PDB file of C-alpha atoms in Angstrom:
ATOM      1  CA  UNK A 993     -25.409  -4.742  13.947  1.00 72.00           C
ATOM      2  CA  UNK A 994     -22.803  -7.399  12.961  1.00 79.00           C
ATOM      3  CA  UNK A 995     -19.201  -7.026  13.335  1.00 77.00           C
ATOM      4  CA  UNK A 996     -16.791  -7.441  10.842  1.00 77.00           C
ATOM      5  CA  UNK A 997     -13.652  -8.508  12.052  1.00 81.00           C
ATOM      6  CA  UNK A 998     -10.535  -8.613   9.505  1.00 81.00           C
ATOM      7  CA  UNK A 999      -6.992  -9.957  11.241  1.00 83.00           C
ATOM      8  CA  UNK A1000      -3.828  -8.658   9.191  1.00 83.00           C
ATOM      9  CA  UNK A1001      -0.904 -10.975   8.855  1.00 83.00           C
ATOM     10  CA  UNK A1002       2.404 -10.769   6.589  1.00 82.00           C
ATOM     11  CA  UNK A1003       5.338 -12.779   6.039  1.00 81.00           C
ATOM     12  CA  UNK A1004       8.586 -12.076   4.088  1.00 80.00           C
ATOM     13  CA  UNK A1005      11.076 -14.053   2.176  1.00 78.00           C
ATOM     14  CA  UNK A1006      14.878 -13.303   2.229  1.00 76.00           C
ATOM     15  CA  UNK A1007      15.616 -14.458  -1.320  1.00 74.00           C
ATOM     16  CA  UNK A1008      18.938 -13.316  -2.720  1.00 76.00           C
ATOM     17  CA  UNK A1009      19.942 -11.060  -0.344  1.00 71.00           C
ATOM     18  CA  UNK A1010      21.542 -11.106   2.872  1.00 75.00           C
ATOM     19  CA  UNK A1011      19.111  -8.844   5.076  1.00 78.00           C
ATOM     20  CA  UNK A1012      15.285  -8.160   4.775  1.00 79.00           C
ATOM     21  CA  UNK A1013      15.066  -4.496   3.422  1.00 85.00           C
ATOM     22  CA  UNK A1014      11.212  -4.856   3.197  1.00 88.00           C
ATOM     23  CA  UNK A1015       8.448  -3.741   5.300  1.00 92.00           C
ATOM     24  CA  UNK A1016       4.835  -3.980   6.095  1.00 92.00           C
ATOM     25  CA  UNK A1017       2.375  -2.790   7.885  1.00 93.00           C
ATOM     26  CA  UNK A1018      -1.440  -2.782   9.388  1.00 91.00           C
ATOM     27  CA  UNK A1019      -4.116  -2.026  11.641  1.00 87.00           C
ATOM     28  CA  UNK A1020      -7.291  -0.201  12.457  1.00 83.00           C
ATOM     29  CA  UNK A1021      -8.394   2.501  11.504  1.00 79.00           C
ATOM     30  CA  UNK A1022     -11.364   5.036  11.701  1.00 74.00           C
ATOM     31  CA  UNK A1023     -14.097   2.898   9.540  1.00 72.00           C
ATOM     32  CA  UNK A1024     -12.085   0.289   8.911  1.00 78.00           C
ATOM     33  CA  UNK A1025      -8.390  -1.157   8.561  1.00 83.00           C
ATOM     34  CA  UNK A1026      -5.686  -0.628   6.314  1.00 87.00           C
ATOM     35  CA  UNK A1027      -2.174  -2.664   5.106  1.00 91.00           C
ATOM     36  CA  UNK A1028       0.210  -1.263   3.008  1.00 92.00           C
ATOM     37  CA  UNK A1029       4.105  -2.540   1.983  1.00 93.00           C
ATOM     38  CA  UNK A1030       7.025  -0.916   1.502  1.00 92.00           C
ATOM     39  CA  UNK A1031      10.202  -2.479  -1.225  1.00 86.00           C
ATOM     40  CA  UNK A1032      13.100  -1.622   0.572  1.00 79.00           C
ATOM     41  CA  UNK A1033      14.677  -1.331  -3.118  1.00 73.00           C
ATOM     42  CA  UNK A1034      17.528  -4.160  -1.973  1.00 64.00           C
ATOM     43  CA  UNK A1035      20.839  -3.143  -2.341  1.00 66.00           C
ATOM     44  CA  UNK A1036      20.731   0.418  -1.612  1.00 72.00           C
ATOM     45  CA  UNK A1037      22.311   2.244   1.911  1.00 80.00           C
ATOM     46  CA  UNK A1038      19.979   1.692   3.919  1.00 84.00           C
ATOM     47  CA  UNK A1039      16.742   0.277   2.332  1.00 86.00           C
ATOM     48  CA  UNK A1040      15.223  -1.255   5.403  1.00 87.00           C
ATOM     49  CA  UNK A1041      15.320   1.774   7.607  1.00 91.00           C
ATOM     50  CA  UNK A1042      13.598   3.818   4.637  1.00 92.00           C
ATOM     51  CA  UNK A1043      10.735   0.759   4.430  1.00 93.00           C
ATOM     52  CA  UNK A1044      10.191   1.000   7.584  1.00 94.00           C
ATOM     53  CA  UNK A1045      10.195   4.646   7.987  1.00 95.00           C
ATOM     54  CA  UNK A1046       8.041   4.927   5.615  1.00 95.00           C
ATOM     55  CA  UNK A1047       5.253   2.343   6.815  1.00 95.00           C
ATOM     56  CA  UNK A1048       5.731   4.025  10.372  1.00 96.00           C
ATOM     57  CA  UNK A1049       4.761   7.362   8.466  1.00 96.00           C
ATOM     58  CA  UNK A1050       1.649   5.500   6.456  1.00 94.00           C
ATOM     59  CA  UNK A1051       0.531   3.899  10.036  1.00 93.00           C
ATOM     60  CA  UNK A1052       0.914   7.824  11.429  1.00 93.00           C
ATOM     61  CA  UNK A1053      -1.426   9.063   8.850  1.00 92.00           C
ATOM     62  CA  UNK A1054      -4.128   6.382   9.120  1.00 88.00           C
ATOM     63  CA  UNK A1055      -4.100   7.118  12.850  1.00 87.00           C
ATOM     64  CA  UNK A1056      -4.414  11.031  12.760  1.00 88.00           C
ATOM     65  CA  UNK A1057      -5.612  11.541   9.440  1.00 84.00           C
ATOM     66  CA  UNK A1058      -9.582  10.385   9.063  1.00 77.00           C
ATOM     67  CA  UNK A1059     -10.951   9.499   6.017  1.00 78.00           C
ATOM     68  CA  UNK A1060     -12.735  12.601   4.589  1.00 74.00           C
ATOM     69  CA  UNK A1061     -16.508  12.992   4.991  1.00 74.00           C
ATOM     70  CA  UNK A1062     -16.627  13.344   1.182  1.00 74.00           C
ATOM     71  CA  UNK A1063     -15.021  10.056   0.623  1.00 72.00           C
ATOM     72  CA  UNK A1064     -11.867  11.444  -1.649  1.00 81.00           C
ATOM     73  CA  UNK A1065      -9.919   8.429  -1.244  1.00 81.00           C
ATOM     74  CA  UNK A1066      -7.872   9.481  -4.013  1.00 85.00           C
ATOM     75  CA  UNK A1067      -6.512  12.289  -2.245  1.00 87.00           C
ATOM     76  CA  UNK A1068      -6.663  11.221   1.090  1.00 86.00           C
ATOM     77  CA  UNK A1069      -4.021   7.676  -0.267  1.00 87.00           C
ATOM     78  CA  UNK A1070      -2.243  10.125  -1.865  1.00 91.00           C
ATOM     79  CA  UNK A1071      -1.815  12.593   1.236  1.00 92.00           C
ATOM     80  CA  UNK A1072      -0.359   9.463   2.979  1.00 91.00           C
ATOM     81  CA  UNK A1073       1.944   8.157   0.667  1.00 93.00           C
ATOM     82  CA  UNK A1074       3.411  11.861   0.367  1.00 95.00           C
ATOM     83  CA  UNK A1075       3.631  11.621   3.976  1.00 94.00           C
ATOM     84  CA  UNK A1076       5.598   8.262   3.985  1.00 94.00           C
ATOM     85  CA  UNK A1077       8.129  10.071   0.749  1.00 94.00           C
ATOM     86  CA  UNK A1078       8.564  12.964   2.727  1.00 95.00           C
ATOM     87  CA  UNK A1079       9.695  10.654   5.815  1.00 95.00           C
ATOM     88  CA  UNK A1080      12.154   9.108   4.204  1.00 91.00           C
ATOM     89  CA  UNK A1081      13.808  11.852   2.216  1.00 86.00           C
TER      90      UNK A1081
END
């Protein structure tokens, strides 16, 4: 059987602003891998702490969370981004 093999990379551009409020993320994950990024919404207390909050959350649920036999990715995307909003309430 042939392996696939996917490498994840991101980069980020300060713009305007005077800090990075952004955030990404990636990695394995049980039949396959998964990025995702977070807008720190620049200008608000605290952006980059919620970004990255919530992309530790997202990384949380890929890792515990396995992709449902019945393939309801719908629900299952939508269970982790819940999971990230809740984080960073």
């Amino acid at each position: 059987m042939e392996r696939t093999v996917v490498r994840i990379e991101g980069g980020q551009a300060l713009g305007q602003r005077q800090r990075q409020e952004d955030a990404w993320g990636g990695g394995e994950m049980t039949g396959g891998c998964w990025a995702a990024v977070a807008d720190g919404l620049g200008g608000h207390r605290e952006g980059d702490r919620a970004s990255r909050t919530a992309i530790d959350a997202i990384r949380e649920h890929m890792r515990t969370m396995p992709l449902p036999a019945d393939a309801d990715w719908s629900a299952w995307l939508e269970s982790g981004v819940m999971s990230a909003h809740r984080a960073v309430e």
